PDB file of N, CA and C in Angstrom:
ATOM      1  N   PHE L   1       0.821  -1.200   0.000  1.00 44.00           N
ATOM      2  CA  PHE L   1       0.000   0.000   0.000  1.00 44.00           C
ATOM      3  C   PHE L   1       0.865   1.265   0.000  1.00 44.00           C
ATOM      4  N   ARG L   2       1.928   1.279   0.810  1.00 46.00           N
ATOM      5  CA  ARG L   2       2.815   2.454   0.858  1.00 46.00           C
ATOM      6  C   ARG L   2       3.486   2.718  -0.488  1.00 46.00           C
ATOM      7  N   ASP L   3       3.917   1.680  -1.147  1.00 48.00           N
ATOM      8  CA  ASP L   3       4.586   1.860  -2.431  1.00 48.00           C
ATOM      9  C   ASP L   3       3.661   2.519  -3.451  1.00 48.00           C
ATOM     10  N   LYS L   4       2.415   2.166  -3.449  1.00 48.00           N
ATOM     11  CA  LYS L   4       1.468   2.741  -4.393  1.00 48.00           C
ATOM     12  C   LYS L   4       1.102   4.167  -4.002  1.00 48.00           C
ATOM     13  N   MET L   5       1.074   4.442  -2.722  1.00 48.00           N
ATOM     14  CA  MET L   5       0.675   5.763  -2.269  1.00 48.00           C
ATOM     15  C   MET L   5       1.729   6.820  -2.599  1.00 48.00           C
ATOM     16  N   PHE L   6       2.988   6.511  -2.450  1.00 48.00           N
ATOM     17  CA  PHE L   6       4.066   7.466  -2.674  1.00 48.00           C
ATOM     18  C   PHE L   6       4.765   7.262  -4.011  1.00 48.00           C
ATOM     19  N   HIS L   7       4.148   6.518  -4.877  1.00 48.00           N
ATOM     20  CA  HIS L   7       4.755   6.249  -6.174  1.00 48.00           C
ATOM     21  C   HIS L   7       4.629   7.479  -7.079  1.00 48.00           C
ATOM     22  N   ILE L   8       5.767   7.958  -7.567  1.00 49.00           N
ATOM     23  CA  ILE L   8       5.798   9.075  -8.503  1.00 49.00           C
ATOM     24  C   ILE L   8       6.301   8.515  -9.826  1.00 49.00           C
ATOM     25  N   PRO L   9       5.627   8.802 -10.903  1.00 51.00           N
ATOM     26  CA  PRO L   9       6.109   8.303 -12.196  1.00 51.00           C
ATOM     27  C   PRO L   9       7.533   8.793 -12.469  1.00 51.00           C
ATOM     28  N   THR L  10       8.340   7.915 -13.012  1.00 51.00           N
ATOM     29  CA  THR L  10       9.751   8.216 -13.241  1.00 51.00           C
ATOM     30  C   THR L  10       9.933   9.392 -14.187  1.00 51.00           C
ATOM     31  N   MET L  11       9.136   9.468 -15.224  1.00 51.00           N
ATOM     32  CA  MET L  11       9.273  10.553 -16.193  1.00 51.00           C
ATOM     33  C   MET L  11       8.982  11.903 -15.550  1.00 51.00           C
ATOM     34  N   LEU L  12       7.988  11.959 -14.703  1.00 51.00           N
ATOM     35  CA  LEU L  12       7.652  13.198 -14.007  1.00 51.00           C
ATOM     36  C   LEU L  12       8.779  13.608 -13.063  1.00 51.00           C
ATOM     37  N   LEU L  13       9.358  12.644 -12.396  1.00 50.00           N
ATOM     38  CA  LEU L  13      10.468  12.921 -11.482  1.00 50.00           C
ATOM     39  C   LEU L  13      11.677  13.454 -12.243  1.00 50.00           C
ATOM     40  N   VAL L  14      11.996  12.868 -13.375  1.00 53.00           N
ATOM     41  CA  VAL L  14      13.136  13.312 -14.182  1.00 53.00           C
ATOM     42  C   VAL L  14      12.900  14.723 -14.699  1.00 53.00           C
ATOM     43  N   ARG L  15      11.687  15.003 -15.166  1.00 55.00           N
ATOM     44  CA  ARG L  15      11.378  16.347 -15.660  1.00 55.00           C
ATOM     45  C   ARG L  15      11.475  17.386 -14.550  1.00 55.00           C
ATOM     46  N   SER L  16      10.965  17.062 -13.395  1.00 56.00           N
ATOM     47  CA  SER L  16      11.017  18.033 -12.296  1.00 56.00           C
ATOM     48  C   SER L  16      12.451  18.266 -11.841  1.00 56.00           C
ATOM     49  N   LEU L  17      13.279  17.229 -11.830  1.00 54.00           N
ATOM     50  CA  LEU L  17      14.683  17.411 -11.450  1.00 54.00           C
ATOM     51  C   LEU L  17      15.419  18.262 -12.475  1.00 54.00           C
ATOM     52  N   ARG L  18      15.141  18.044 -13.760  1.00 59.00           N
ATOM     53  CA  ARG L  18      15.776  18.861 -14.795  1.00 59.00           C
ATOM     54  C   ARG L  18      15.337  20.315 -14.683  1.00 59.00           C
ATOM     55  N   PHE L  19      14.051  20.531 -14.403  1.00 59.00           N
ATOM     56  CA  PHE L  19      13.535  21.884 -14.240  1.00 59.00           C
ATOM     57  C   PHE L  19      14.207  22.576 -13.058  1.00 59.00           C
ATOM     58  N   CYS L  20      14.347  21.874 -11.950  1.00 59.00           N
ATOM     59  CA  CYS L  20      14.997  22.450 -10.764  1.00 59.00           C
ATOM     60  C   CYS L  20      16.467  22.745 -11.038  1.00 59.00           C
ATOM     61  N   GLU L  21      17.140  21.820 -11.723  1.00 60.00           N
ATOM     62  CA  GLU L  21      18.556  22.020 -12.016  1.00 60.00           C
ATOM     63  C   GLU L  21      18.749  23.222 -12.934  1.00 60.00           C
ATOM     64  N   LYS L  22      17.891  23.355 -13.938  1.00 62.00           N
ATOM     65  CA  LYS L  22      17.996  24.479 -14.871  1.00 62.00           C
ATOM     66  C   LYS L  22      17.756  25.798 -14.146  1.00 62.00           C
ATOM     67  N   ASN L  23      16.724  25.860 -13.339  1.00 63.00           N
ATOM     68  CA  ASN L  23      16.433  27.082 -12.595  1.00 63.00           C
ATOM     69  C   ASN L  23      17.506  27.385 -11.564  1.00 63.00           C
ATOM     70  N   LEU L  24      18.040  26.356 -10.945  1.00 62.00           N
ATOM     71  CA  LEU L  24      19.086  26.569  -9.948  1.00 62.00           C
ATOM     72  C   LEU L  24      20.336  27.149 -10.602  1.00 62.00           C
ATOM     73  N   LYS L  25      20.705  26.626 -11.767  1.00 65.00           N
ATOM     74  CA  LYS L  25      21.870  27.157 -12.477  1.00 65.00           C
ATOM     75  C   LYS L  25      21.640  28.597 -12.920  1.00 65.00           C
ATOM     76  N   THR L  26      20.409  28.930 -13.227  1.00 66.00           N
ATOM     77  CA  THR L  26      20.092  30.279 -13.686  1.00 66.00           C
ATOM     78  C   THR L  26      20.065  31.276 -12.541  1.00 66.00           C
ATOM     79  N   TYR L  27      19.410  30.909 -11.466  1.00 61.00           N
ATOM     80  CA  TYR L  27      19.153  31.873 -10.395  1.00 61.00           C
ATOM     81  C   TYR L  27      20.159  31.848  -9.255  1.00 61.00           C
ATOM     82  N   LEU L  28      20.944  30.791  -9.128  1.00 62.00           N
ATOM     83  CA  LEU L  28      21.886  30.718  -8.012  1.00 62.00           C
ATOM     84  C   LEU L  28      22.921  31.836  -8.037  1.00 62.00           C
ATOM     85  N   PRO L  29      23.569  32.156  -9.179  1.00 65.00           N
ATOM     86  CA  PRO L  29      24.520  33.280  -9.164  1.00 65.00           C
ATOM     87  C   PRO L  29      23.862  34.601  -8.797  1.00 65.00           C
ATOM     88  N   LEU L  30      22.640  34.798  -9.258  1.00 61.00           N
ATOM     89  CA  LEU L  30      21.923  36.027  -8.937  1.00 61.00           C
ATOM     90  C   LEU L  30      21.603  36.101  -7.445  1.00 61.00           C
ATOM     91  N   ILE L  31      21.182  34.993  -6.881  1.00 59.00           N
ATOM     92  CA  ILE L  31      20.884  34.955  -5.444  1.00 59.00           C
ATOM     93  C   ILE L  31      22.152  35.179  -4.635  1.00 59.00           C
ATOM     94  N   GLN L  32      23.245  34.523  -5.019  1.00 59.00           N
ATOM     95  CA  GLN L  32      24.500  34.689  -4.288  1.00 59.00           C
ATOM     96  C   GLN L  32      24.990  36.122  -4.373  1.00 59.00           C
ATOM     97  N   LYS L  33      24.881  36.732  -5.544  1.00 60.00           N
ATOM     98  CA  LYS L  33      25.349  38.106  -5.709  1.00 60.00           C
ATOM     99  C   LYS L  33      24.539  39.058  -4.835  1.00 60.00           C
ATOM    100  N   ASN L  34      23.228  38.928  -4.880  1.00 56.00           N
ATOM    101  CA  ASN L  34      22.378  39.807  -4.077  1.00 56.00           C
ATOM    102  C   ASN L  34      22.567  39.568  -2.588  1.00 56.00           C
ATOM    103  N   TYR L  35      22.763  38.337  -2.201  1.00 54.00           N
ATOM    104  CA  TYR L  35      22.949  38.031  -0.789  1.00 54.00           C
ATOM    105  C   TYR L  35      24.248  38.640  -0.278  1.00 54.00           C
ATOM    106  N   CYS L  36      25.315  38.499  -1.041  1.00 51.00           N
ATOM    107  CA  CYS L  36      26.619  39.001  -0.599  1.00 51.00           C
ATOM    108  C   CYS L  36      26.665  40.522  -0.607  1.00 51.00           C
ATOM    109  N   THR L  37      26.140  41.157  -1.634  1.00 51.00           N
ATOM    110  CA  THR L  37      26.218  42.610  -1.690  1.00 51.00           C
ATOM    111  C   THR L  37      25.219  43.268  -0.759  1.00 51.00           C
ATOM    112  N   PHE L  38      24.154  42.577  -0.425  1.00 56.00           N
ATOM    113  CA  PHE L  38      23.144  43.160   0.455  1.00 56.00           C
ATOM    114  C   PHE L  38      23.692  43.354   1.861  1.00 56.00           C
ATOM    115  N   TYR L  39      24.506  42.436   2.340  1.00 61.00           N
ATOM    116  CA  TYR L  39      25.001  42.502   3.711  1.00 61.00           C
ATOM    117  C   TYR L  39      26.370  43.153   3.833  1.00 61.00           C
ATOM    118  N   ASP L  40      27.028  43.468   2.728  1.00 66.00           N
ATOM    119  CA  ASP L  40      28.306  44.174   2.790  1.00 66.00           C
ATOM    120  C   ASP L  40      28.045  45.659   2.986  1.00 66.00           C
ATOM    121  N   PRO L  41      28.763  46.286   3.912  1.00 70.00           N
ATOM    122  CA  PRO L  41      28.576  47.727   4.089  1.00 70.00           C
ATOM    123  C   PRO L  41      29.024  48.478   2.835  1.00 70.00           C
ATOM    124  N   PRO L  42      28.337  49.533   2.463  1.00 72.00           N
ATOM    125  CA  PRO L  42      28.672  50.240   1.218  1.00 72.00           C
ATOM    126  C   PRO L  42      30.021  50.948   1.259  1.00 72.00           C
ATOM    127  N   TYR L  43      30.537  51.272   2.446  1.00 77.00           N
ATOM    128  CA  TYR L  43      31.807  51.987   2.510  1.00 77.00           C
ATOM    129  C   TYR L  43      32.992  51.099   2.146  1.00 77.00           C
ATOM    130  N   LEU L  44      32.816  49.786   2.106  1.00 76.00           N
ATOM    131  CA  LEU L  44      33.928  48.905   1.749  1.00 76.00           C
ATOM    132  C   LEU L  44      34.363  49.116   0.301  1.00 76.00           C
ATOM    133  N   ASP L  45      33.443  49.443  -0.580  1.00 75.00           N
ATOM    134  CA  ASP L  45      33.807  49.703  -1.976  1.00 75.00           C
ATOM    135  C   ASP L  45      34.644  50.960  -2.111  1.00 75.00           C
ATOM    136  N   SER L  46      34.386  51.960  -1.294  1.00 79.00           N
ATOM    137  CA  SER L  46      35.153  53.203  -1.386  1.00 79.00           C
ATOM    138  C   SER L  46      36.548  53.055  -0.788  1.00 79.00           C
ATOM    139  N   MET L  47      36.772  52.030   0.033  1.00 80.00           N
ATOM    140  CA  MET L  47      38.089  51.831   0.646  1.00 80.00           C
ATOM    141  C   MET L  47      39.054  51.081  -0.266  1.00 80.00           C
ATOM    142  N   LYS L  48      38.563  50.459  -1.323  1.00 80.00           N
ATOM    143  CA  LYS L  48      39.438  49.738  -2.244  1.00 80.00           C
ATOM    144  C   LYS L  48      40.268  50.741  -3.034  1.00 80.00           C
ATOM    145  N   PRO L  49      41.563  50.462  -3.240  1.00 79.00           N
ATOM    146  CA  PRO L  49      42.371  51.388  -4.036  1.00 79.00           C
ATOM    147  C   PRO L  49      41.956  51.341  -5.506  1.00 79.00           C
ATOM    148  N   LYS L  50      41.952  52.495  -6.145  1.00 80.00           N
ATOM    149  CA  LYS L  50      41.576  52.557  -7.557  1.00 80.00           C
ATOM    150  C   LYS L  50      42.675  51.992  -8.444  1.00 80.00           C
ATOM    151  N   ILE L  51      43.911  52.146  -7.996  1.00 78.00           N
ATOM    152  CA  ILE L  51      45.066  51.615  -8.710  1.00 78.00           C
ATOM    153  C   ILE L  51      45.618  50.466  -7.876  1.00 78.00           C
ATOM    154  N   PRO L  52      45.880  49.303  -8.466  1.00 78.00           N
ATOM    155  CA  PRO L  52      46.383  48.183  -7.674  1.00 78.00           C
ATOM    156  C   PRO L  52      47.752  48.498  -7.065  1.00 78.00           C
ATOM    157  N   LEU L  53      47.983  47.985  -5.869  1.00 78.00           N
ATOM    158  CA  LEU L  53      49.239  48.219  -5.163  1.00 78.00           C
ATOM    159  C   LEU L  53      50.209  47.076  -5.438  1.00 78.00           C
ATOM    160  N   TYR L  54      51.472  47.428  -5.621  1.00 78.00           N
ATOM    161  CA  TYR L  54      52.515  46.444  -5.852  1.00 78.00           C
ATOM    162  C   TYR L  54      53.547  46.563  -4.743  1.00 78.00           C
ATOM    163  N   ALA L  55      54.188  45.462  -4.411  1.00 81.00           N
ATOM    164  CA  ALA L  55      55.154  45.451  -3.311  1.00 81.00           C
ATOM    165  C   ALA L  55      56.394  46.274  -3.658  1.00 81.00           C
ATOM    166  N   ALA L  56      57.016  45.989  -4.768  1.00 83.00           N
ATOM    167  CA  ALA L  56      58.238  46.699  -5.150  1.00 83.00           C
ATOM    168  C   ALA L  56      58.287  46.845  -6.668  1.00 83.00           C
ATOM    169  N   LEU L  57      58.913  47.921  -7.091  1.00 83.00           N
ATOM    170  CA  LEU L  57      59.080  48.180  -8.515  1.00 83.00           C
ATOM    171  C   LEU L  57      60.554  48.474  -8.745  1.00 83.00           C
ATOM    172  N   ASN L  58      61.199  47.662  -9.543  1.00 86.00           N
ATOM    173  CA  ASN L  58      62.610  47.847  -9.849  1.00 86.00           C
ATOM    174  C   ASN L  58      62.749  48.360 -11.276  1.00 86.00           C
ATOM    175  N   VAL L  59      63.483  49.459 -11.425  1.00 87.00           N
ATOM    176  CA  VAL L  59      63.743  50.036 -12.740  1.00 87.00           C
ATOM    177  C   VAL L  59      65.234  49.906 -12.999  1.00 87.00           C
ATOM    178  N   GLN L  60      65.576  49.300 -14.120  1.00 87.00           N
ATOM    179  CA  GLN L  60      66.983  49.107 -14.464  1.00 87.00           C
ATOM    180  C   GLN L  60      67.234  49.770 -15.814  1.00 87.00           C
ATOM    181  N   ILE L  61      68.211  50.666 -15.842  1.00 87.00           N
ATOM    182  CA  ILE L  61      68.562  51.385 -17.064  1.00 87.00           C
ATOM    183  C   ILE L  61      69.965  50.945 -17.464  1.00 87.00           C
ATOM    184  N   LYS L  62      70.124  50.532 -18.712  1.00 85.00           N
ATOM    185  CA  LYS L  62      71.433  50.086 -19.190  1.00 85.00           C
ATOM    186  C   LYS L  62      71.865  50.956 -20.354  1.00 85.00           C
ATOM    187  N   GLY L  63      73.140  51.204 -20.431  1.00 83.00           N
ATOM    188  CA  GLY L  63      73.678  51.986 -21.532  1.00 83.00           C
ATOM    189  C   GLY L  63      75.188  52.108 -21.419  1.00 83.00           C
ATOM    190  N   TYR L  64      75.802  52.807 -22.381  1.00 83.00           N
ATOM    191  CA  TYR L  64      77.254  52.957 -22.407  1.00 83.00           C
ATOM    192  C   TYR L  64      77.701  54.324 -21.916  1.00 83.00           C
ATOM    193  N   ASP L  65      76.891  55.342 -22.075  1.00 84.00           N
ATOM    194  CA  ASP L  65      77.255  56.699 -21.671  1.00 84.00           C
ATOM    195  C   ASP L  65      76.739  56.952 -20.254  1.00 84.00           C
ATOM    196  N   PHE L  66      77.676  57.116 -19.291  1.00 84.00           N
ATOM    197  CA  PHE L  66      77.297  57.255 -17.889  1.00 84.00           C
ATOM    198  C   PHE L  66      76.527  58.549 -17.639  1.00 84.00           C
ATOM    199  N   ALA L  67      76.898  59.642 -18.304  1.00 86.00           N
ATOM    200  CA  ALA L  67      76.196  60.914 -18.106  1.00 86.00           C
ATOM    201  C   ALA L  67      74.746  60.813 -18.578  1.00 86.00           C
ATOM    202  N   LEU L  68      74.533  60.141 -19.684  1.00 88.00           N
ATOM    203  CA  LEU L  68      73.178  59.945 -20.190  1.00 88.00           C
ATOM    204  C   LEU L  68      72.357  59.063 -19.244  1.00 88.00           C
ATOM    205  N   LEU L  69      72.992  58.038 -18.691  1.00 87.00           N
ATOM    206  CA  LEU L  69      72.303  57.174 -17.733  1.00 87.00           C
ATOM    207  C   LEU L  69      71.905  57.948 -16.484  1.00 87.00           C
ATOM    208  N   GLU L  70      72.793  58.833 -16.016  1.00 87.00           N
ATOM    209  CA  GLU L  70      72.466  59.643 -14.839  1.00 87.00           C
ATOM    210  C   GLU L  70      71.285  60.566 -15.114  1.00 87.00           C
ATOM    211  N   SER L  71      71.237  61.140 -16.307  1.00 89.00           N
ATOM    212  CA  SER L  71      70.119  62.035 -16.619  1.00 89.00           C
ATOM    213  C   SER L  71      68.794  61.262 -16.693  1.00 89.00           C
ATOM    214  N   TYR L  72      68.831  60.058 -17.242  1.00 89.00           N
ATOM    215  CA  TYR L  72      67.614  59.245 -17.267  1.00 89.00           C
ATOM    216  C   TYR L  72      67.216  58.789 -15.861  1.00 89.00           C
ATOM    217  N   GLN L  73      68.213  58.527 -15.019  1.00 89.00           N
ATOM    218  CA  GLN L  73      67.914  58.153 -13.634  1.00 89.00           C
ATOM    219  C   GLN L  73      67.234  59.308 -12.917  1.00 89.00           C
ATOM    220  N   LYS L  74      67.696  60.522 -13.184  1.00 90.00           N
ATOM    221  CA  LYS L  74      67.081  61.708 -12.587  1.00 90.00           C
ATOM    222  C   LYS L  74      65.636  61.861 -13.081  1.00 90.00           C
ATOM    223  N   LEU L  75      65.411  61.600 -14.365  1.00 91.00           N
ATOM    224  CA  LEU L  75      64.066  61.686 -14.926  1.00 91.00           C
ATOM    225  C   LEU L  75      63.131  60.647 -14.293  1.00 91.00           C
ATOM    226  N   VAL L  76      63.611  59.423 -14.143  1.00 90.00           N
ATOM    227  CA  VAL L  76      62.801  58.373 -13.517  1.00 90.00           C
ATOM    228  C   VAL L  76      62.480  58.745 -12.078  1.00 90.00           C
ATOM    229  N   TYR L  77      63.445  59.321 -11.374  1.00 90.00           N
ATOM    230  CA  TYR L  77      63.232  59.740  -9.987  1.00 90.00           C
ATOM    231  C   TYR L  77      62.169  60.839  -9.910  1.00 90.00           C
ATOM    232  N   LYS L  78      62.237  61.822 -10.816  1.00 90.00           N
ATOM    233  CA  LYS L  78      61.247  62.906 -10.820  1.00 90.00           C
ATOM    234  C   LYS L  78      59.848  62.376 -11.116  1.00 90.00           C
ATOM    235  N   ILE L  79      59.753  61.480 -12.075  1.00 90.00           N
ATOM    236  CA  ILE L  79      58.445  60.906 -12.415  1.00 90.00           C
ATOM    237  C   ILE L  79      57.888  60.123 -11.229  1.00 90.00           C
ATOM    238  N   ALA L  80      58.756  59.387 -10.547  1.00 89.00           N
ATOM    239  CA  ALA L  80      58.303  58.610  -9.388  1.00 89.00           C
ATOM    240  C   ALA L  80      57.820  59.517  -8.267  1.00 89.00           C
ATOM    241  N   THR L  81      58.510  60.632  -8.028  1.00 89.00           N
ATOM    242  CA  THR L  81      58.073  61.539  -6.966  1.00 89.00           C
ATOM    243  C   THR L  81      56.776  62.250  -7.340  1.00 89.00           C
ATOM    244  N   VAL L  82      56.597  62.572  -8.621  1.00 90.00           N
ATOM    245  CA  VAL L  82      55.339  63.188  -9.055  1.00 90.00           C
ATOM    246  C   VAL L  82      54.179  62.205  -8.885  1.00 90.00           C
ATOM    247  N   MET L  83      54.435  60.930  -9.138  1.00 87.00           N
ATOM    248  CA  MET L  83      53.401  59.906  -8.988  1.00 87.00           C
ATOM    249  C   MET L  83      53.241  59.462  -7.541  1.00 87.00           C
ATOM    250  N   ASP L  84      53.955  60.094  -6.633  1.00 85.00           N
ATOM    251  CA  ASP L  84      53.903  59.797  -5.199  1.00 85.00           C
ATOM    252  C   ASP L  84      54.341  58.364  -4.901  1.00 85.00           C
ATOM    253  N   ILE L  85      55.402  57.932  -5.592  1.00 85.00           N
ATOM    254  CA  ILE L  85      56.011  56.624  -5.364  1.00 85.00           C
ATOM    255  C   ILE L  85      57.258  56.839  -4.528  1.00 85.00           C
ATOM    256  N   GLU L  86      57.360  56.093  -3.454  1.00 86.00           N
ATOM    257  CA  GLU L  86      58.523  56.220  -2.577  1.00 86.00           C
ATOM    258  C   GLU L  86      59.725  55.549  -3.237  1.00 86.00           C
ATOM    259  N   VAL L  87      60.821  56.303  -3.364  1.00 87.00           N
ATOM    260  CA  VAL L  87      62.048  55.778  -3.959  1.00 87.00           C
ATOM    261  C   VAL L  87      62.994  55.436  -2.822  1.00 87.00           C
ATOM    262  N   ALA L  88      63.319  54.158  -2.684  1.00 84.00           N
ATOM    263  CA  ALA L  88      64.160  53.717  -1.576  1.00 84.00           C
ATOM    264  C   ALA L  88      65.634  53.958  -1.877  1.00 84.00           C
ATOM    265  N   ASP L  89      66.114  53.474  -2.989  1.00 83.00           N
ATOM    266  CA  ASP L  89      67.535  53.584  -3.326  1.00 83.00           C
ATOM    267  C   ASP L  89      67.690  53.789  -4.825  1.00 83.00           C
ATOM    268  N   GLY L  90      68.829  54.362  -5.182  1.00 81.00           N
ATOM    269  CA  GLY L  90      69.229  54.492  -6.571  1.00 81.00           C
ATOM    270  C   GLY L  90      70.746  54.403  -6.617  1.00 81.00           C
ATOM    271  N   TRP L  91      71.270  53.564  -7.431  1.00 79.00           N
ATOM    272  CA  TRP L  91      72.711  53.399  -7.481  1.00 79.00           C
ATOM    273  C   TRP L  91      73.154  53.002  -8.878  1.00 79.00           C
ATOM    274  N   ALA L  92      74.436  53.208  -9.108  1.00 76.00           N
ATOM    275  CA  ALA L  92      75.049  52.821 -10.379  1.00 76.00           C
ATOM    276  C   ALA L  92      75.956  51.626 -10.131  1.00 76.00           C
ATOM    277  N   THR L  93      75.969  50.726 -11.062  1.00 77.00           N
ATOM    278  CA  THR L  93      76.869  49.578 -10.962  1.00 77.00           C
ATOM    279  C   THR L  93      77.981  49.749 -11.983  1.00 77.00           C
ATOM    280  N   PRO L  94      79.172  49.295 -11.660  1.00 74.00           N
ATOM    281  CA  PRO L  94      80.286  49.453 -12.599  1.00 74.00           C
ATOM    282  C   PRO L  94      80.079  48.607 -13.857  1.00 74.00           C
ATOM    283  N   ALA L  95      80.682  49.068 -14.925  1.00 73.00           N
ATOM    284  CA  ALA L  95      80.579  48.359 -16.196  1.00 73.00           C
ATOM    285  C   ALA L  95      81.320  47.032 -16.122  1.00 73.00           C
ATOM    286  N   LYS L  96      80.839  46.060 -16.861  1.00 74.00           N
ATOM    287  CA  LYS L  96      81.473  44.741 -16.898  1.00 74.00           C
ATOM    288  C   LYS L  96      82.378  44.655 -18.116  1.00 74.00           C
ATOM    289  N   GLU L  97      83.528  44.063 -17.916  1.00 73.00           N
ATOM    290  CA  GLU L  97      84.450  43.837 -19.034  1.00 73.00           C
ATOM    291  C   GLU L  97      84.313  42.398 -19.486  1.00 73.00           C
ATOM    292  N   GLU L  98      84.139  42.232 -20.786  1.00 66.00           N
ATOM    293  CA  GLU L  98      84.024  40.866 -21.318  1.00 66.00           C
ATOM    294  C   GLU L  98      85.057  40.610 -22.365  1.00 66.00           C
TER     295      GLU L  98
END
């Protein structure tokens, strides 16, 4: 008696599962997005930096004329200070003989 009472046709069960799976795939990202953004305070978006931050930036200038290299080093330093980038060190390395 129980088997007949709770018997669901297999085709109906398969169709309903496919319908649920299709709707779940469609609406789950929307539900997750609304749920997450609804409970996040709005000021968190304004605290994110507009430009991504990097740990360190190394600039290497190579050339044969030392005076020209110094002038380019000065230019790179000026550009970095205008962009409000902290310059830790700047140095020249001796030329290599091969």
